[in-house]
PDB file of C-alpha atoms in Angstrom:
ATOM      1  CA  VAL A   1     -11.306  11.022   2.353  1.00 92.00           C
ATOM      2  CA  GLN A   2     -12.162   7.652   3.846  1.00 97.00           C
ATOM      3  CA  LEU A   3     -10.021   4.638   3.027  1.00 98.00           C
ATOM      4  CA  GLY A   4     -10.856   1.002   3.604  1.00 98.00           C
ATOM      5  CA  GLU A   5      -8.469  -1.904   3.048  1.00 98.00           C
ATOM      6  CA  SER A   6      -9.423  -5.481   2.300  1.00 98.00           C
ATOM      7  CA  GLY A   7      -7.816  -8.662   1.064  1.00 98.00           C
ATOM      8  CA  GLY A   8      -5.548  -9.538   3.939  1.00 97.00           C
ATOM      9  CA  GLY A   9      -5.334 -13.000   5.398  1.00 98.00           C
ATOM     10  CA  LEU A  10      -3.183 -16.001   6.190  1.00 98.00           C
ATOM     11  CA  VAL A  11      -1.043 -17.464   3.421  1.00 98.00           C
ATOM     12  CA  GLN A  12       1.876 -19.848   3.226  1.00 98.00           C
ATOM     13  CA  ALA A  13       5.305 -18.655   2.225  1.00 98.00           C
ATOM     14  CA  GLY A  14       5.552 -18.417  -1.535  1.00 98.00           C
ATOM     15  CA  GLY A  15       1.875 -17.626  -1.887  1.00 98.00           C
ATOM     16  CA  SER A  16       0.087 -14.520  -3.106  1.00 98.00           C
ATOM     17  CA  LEU A  17      -2.447 -12.012  -1.887  1.00 98.00           C
ATOM     18  CA  ARG A  18      -4.007  -8.949  -3.435  1.00 98.00           C
ATOM     19  CA  LEU A  19      -4.879  -6.066  -1.166  1.00 98.00           C
ATOM     20  CA  SER A  20      -7.461  -3.496  -2.154  1.00 98.00           C
ATOM     21  CA  CYS A  21      -8.074  -0.040  -0.783  1.00 98.00           C
ATOM     22  CA  ALA A  22     -11.340   1.676  -1.641  1.00 98.00           C
ATOM     23  CA  ALA A  23     -11.602   5.434  -1.267  1.00 97.00           C
ATOM     24  CA  SER A  24     -14.645   7.596  -0.751  1.00 95.00           C
ATOM     25  CA  GLY A  25     -15.410  11.192   0.066  1.00 90.00           C
ATOM     26  CA  GLY A  26     -12.754  12.839  -2.042  1.00 84.00           C
ATOM     27  CA  THR A  27     -11.390  13.178  -5.545  1.00 91.00           C
ATOM     28  CA  PHE A  28      -9.428   9.963  -5.663  1.00 93.00           C
ATOM     29  CA  SER A  29      -7.827  10.653  -9.005  1.00 91.00           C
ATOM     30  CA  THR A  30      -5.969  13.668  -7.604  1.00 93.00           C
ATOM     31  CA  TYR A  31      -4.254  11.783  -4.783  1.00 95.00           C
ATOM     32  CA  ALA A  32      -1.032   9.860  -4.851  1.00 97.00           C
ATOM     33  CA  MET A  33      -1.535   6.636  -2.941  1.00 97.00           C
ATOM     34  CA  GLY A  34       0.772   4.595  -0.784  1.00 98.00           C
ATOM     35  CA  TRP A  35       0.937   1.307   1.051  1.00 98.00           C
ATOM     36  CA  PHE A  36       2.703   1.024   4.386  1.00 98.00           C
ATOM     37  CA  ARG A  37       3.047  -1.821   6.850  1.00 98.00           C
ATOM     38  CA  GLN A  38       3.765  -2.301  10.503  1.00 98.00           C
ATOM     39  CA  ALA A  39       4.919  -5.529  12.077  1.00 97.00           C
ATOM     40  CA  PRO A  40       4.587  -6.180  15.828  1.00 93.00           C
ATOM     41  CA  GLY A  41       7.238  -4.301  17.756  1.00 95.00           C
ATOM     42  CA  LYS A  42       8.489  -2.490  14.677  1.00 97.00           C
ATOM     43  CA  GLU A  43       8.024   0.933  13.200  1.00 97.00           C
ATOM     44  CA  ARG A  44       5.727   1.532  10.287  1.00 97.00           C
ATOM     45  CA  GLU A  45       7.549   1.285   6.984  1.00 98.00           C
ATOM     46  CA  PHE A  46       6.934   2.315   3.430  1.00 98.00           C
ATOM     47  CA  VAL A  47       6.041  -0.460   0.993  1.00 98.00           C
ATOM     48  CA  ALA A  48       4.939   1.100  -2.284  1.00 98.00           C
ATOM     49  CA  ALA A  49       3.435   4.235  -3.774  1.00 98.00           C
ATOM     50  CA  ILE A  50       1.814   5.308  -7.007  1.00 97.00           C
ATOM     51  CA  SER A  51       1.309   8.718  -8.552  1.00 96.00           C
ATOM     52  CA  TRP A  52      -2.152  10.101  -9.127  1.00 94.00           C
ATOM     53  CA  THR A  53      -2.077   9.138 -12.806  1.00 92.00           C
ATOM     54  CA  GLY A  54      -0.581   5.740 -12.114  1.00 92.00           C
ATOM     55  CA  GLY A  55       2.334   6.549 -14.347  1.00 93.00           C
ATOM     56  CA  ARG A  56       4.964   6.358 -11.629  1.00 96.00           C
ATOM     57  CA  THR A  57       5.436   3.699  -9.002  1.00 97.00           C
ATOM     58  CA  TYR A  58       7.890   3.329  -6.143  1.00 97.00           C
ATOM     59  CA  TYR A  59       8.843   0.352  -3.962  1.00 98.00           C
ATOM     60  CA  ARG A  60      10.993  -0.440  -1.004  1.00 97.00           C
ATOM     61  CA  ASP A  61      13.905  -2.596  -2.049  1.00 98.00           C
ATOM     62  CA  SER A  62      12.776  -5.730  -0.223  1.00 97.00           C
ATOM     63  CA  VAL A  63       9.535  -5.986  -2.218  1.00 98.00           C
ATOM     64  CA  LYS A  64      10.783  -5.005  -5.680  1.00 98.00           C
ATOM     65  CA  GLY A  65       9.998  -7.732  -8.175  1.00 98.00           C
ATOM     66  CA  ARG A  66       7.459  -9.345  -5.825  1.00 98.00           C
ATOM     67  CA  PHE A  67       4.862  -6.613  -5.172  1.00 98.00           C
ATOM     68  CA  THR A  68       2.988  -4.489  -7.687  1.00 98.00           C
ATOM     69  CA  ILE A  69       0.978  -1.399  -6.887  1.00 98.00           C
ATOM     70  CA  SER A  70      -1.738  -0.263  -9.271  1.00 98.00           C
ATOM     71  CA  ARG A  71      -4.835   1.879  -9.262  1.00 97.00           C
ATOM     72  CA  ASP A  72      -8.177   2.147 -10.982  1.00 97.00           C
ATOM     73  CA  ASN A  73      -9.359   5.731 -10.782  1.00 95.00           C
ATOM     74  CA  ALA A  74     -12.753   4.807 -12.204  1.00 96.00           C
ATOM     75  CA  LYS A  75     -13.286   2.520  -9.204  1.00 97.00           C
ATOM     76  CA  ASN A  76     -11.559   4.765  -6.646  1.00 97.00           C
ATOM     77  CA  THR A  77      -9.394   1.831  -5.688  1.00 97.00           C
ATOM     78  CA  VAL A  78      -5.702   1.132  -5.272  1.00 98.00           C
ATOM     79  CA  TYR A  79      -4.299  -2.385  -5.212  1.00 98.00           C
ATOM     80  CA  LEU A  80      -1.219  -4.133  -3.936  1.00 98.00           C
ATOM     81  CA  GLN A  81      -0.522  -7.451  -5.602  1.00 98.00           C
ATOM     82  CA  MET A  82       1.861  -9.417  -3.413  1.00 98.00           C
ATOM     83  CA  ASN A  83       3.577 -12.484  -4.821  1.00 98.00           C
ATOM     84  CA  THR A  84       6.222 -14.835  -3.454  1.00 98.00           C
ATOM     85  CA  LEU A  85       5.324 -13.801   0.058  1.00 98.00           C
ATOM     86  CA  LYS A  86       7.802 -14.334   2.859  1.00 98.00           C
ATOM     87  CA  PRO A  87       7.286 -14.623   6.623  1.00 97.00           C
ATOM     88  CA  GLU A  88       8.994 -11.236   7.012  1.00 97.00           C
ATOM     89  CA  ASP A  89       6.129  -9.678   5.030  1.00 98.00           C
ATOM     90  CA  THR A  90       3.821 -10.388   7.972  1.00 98.00           C
ATOM     91  CA  ALA A  91       2.352  -7.085   9.161  1.00 98.00           C
ATOM     92  CA  VAL A  92      -0.704  -4.905   9.228  1.00 98.00           C
ATOM     93  CA  TYR A  93      -0.877  -3.188   5.853  1.00 98.00           C
ATOM     94  CA  TYR A  94      -2.256   0.330   5.551  1.00 98.00           C
ATOM     95  CA  CYS A  95      -3.152   2.388   2.537  1.00 98.00           C
ATOM     96  CA  ALA A  96      -2.781   6.140   2.617  1.00 98.00           C
ATOM     97  CA  ALA A  97      -3.576   9.155   0.443  1.00 97.00           C
ATOM     98  CA  ASP A  98      -1.265  12.076  -0.318  1.00 95.00           C
ATOM     99  CA  SER A  99      -2.886  15.125  -1.878  1.00 92.00           C
ATOM    100  CA  PHE A 100       0.335  17.020  -2.570  1.00 87.00           C
ATOM    101  CA  GLY A 101       2.941  14.568  -3.744  1.00 78.00           C
ATOM    102  CA  SER A 102       3.409  12.068  -6.518  1.00 87.00           C
ATOM    103  CA  GLY A 103       4.186   9.035  -4.398  1.00 87.00           C
ATOM    104  CA  ARG A 104       6.411   9.798  -1.436  1.00 92.00           C
ATOM    105  CA  ASP A 105       8.054   7.156   0.736  1.00 92.00           C
ATOM    106  CA  TYR A 106       7.450   8.548   4.223  1.00 92.00           C
ATOM    107  CA  GLY A 107       4.297   8.395   6.267  1.00 90.00           C
ATOM    108  CA  ALA A 108       4.213  12.033   7.316  1.00 92.00           C
ATOM    109  CA  ALA A 109       3.484  12.988   3.691  1.00 92.00           C
ATOM    110  CA  TYR A 110       0.104  11.246   3.766  1.00 96.00           C
ATOM    111  CA  GLU A 111      -2.963  12.957   5.213  1.00 95.00           C
ATOM    112  CA  TYR A 112      -5.458  10.109   5.129  1.00 96.00           C
ATOM    113  CA  TRP A 113      -5.099   6.542   6.356  1.00 98.00           C
ATOM    114  CA  GLY A 114      -7.141   3.392   6.379  1.00 98.00           C
ATOM    115  CA  GLN A 115      -7.669   1.092   9.346  1.00 97.00           C
ATOM    116  CA  GLY A 116      -5.329  -1.577   8.048  1.00 98.00           C
ATOM    117  CA  THR A 117      -5.610  -5.215   7.073  1.00 98.00           C
ATOM    118  CA  GLN A 118      -3.615  -8.061   8.593  1.00 98.00           C
ATOM    119  CA  VAL A 119      -1.318 -10.120   6.386  1.00 98.00           C
ATOM    120  CA  THR A 120       0.214 -13.221   7.951  1.00 98.00           C
ATOM    121  CA  VAL A 121       2.691 -15.381   6.063  1.00 98.00           C
ATOM    122  CA  SER A 122       3.459 -18.752   7.581  1.00 97.00           C
ATOM    123  CA  SER A 123       6.734 -20.568   6.978  1.00 94.00           C
TER     124      SER A 123
END
């Protein structure tokens, strides 16, 4: 499975971005999908995940109510809508695919990763 993120960029605090992750080379609809991020000098952290049907979603506490993960299995794409962005959301955002789980919150559960897209939130 190949994953490719897009939609990152520079935005002011309070603004919005929508990240997309397009998948190819596998059966997308059978994978749970996750978004992770890594800020400079920090460890990678879980952001959000969605089950293969889209029926279950999971978020880290700091993004609940601001971020929304969704998927379109017909387009082999998962999205992360990010609203009310804060400077502490600045990071490289990665999407990942998990063929065994339903949306786990740790990176080791995911077999496939994209290259990442930079999100920078200015204050």
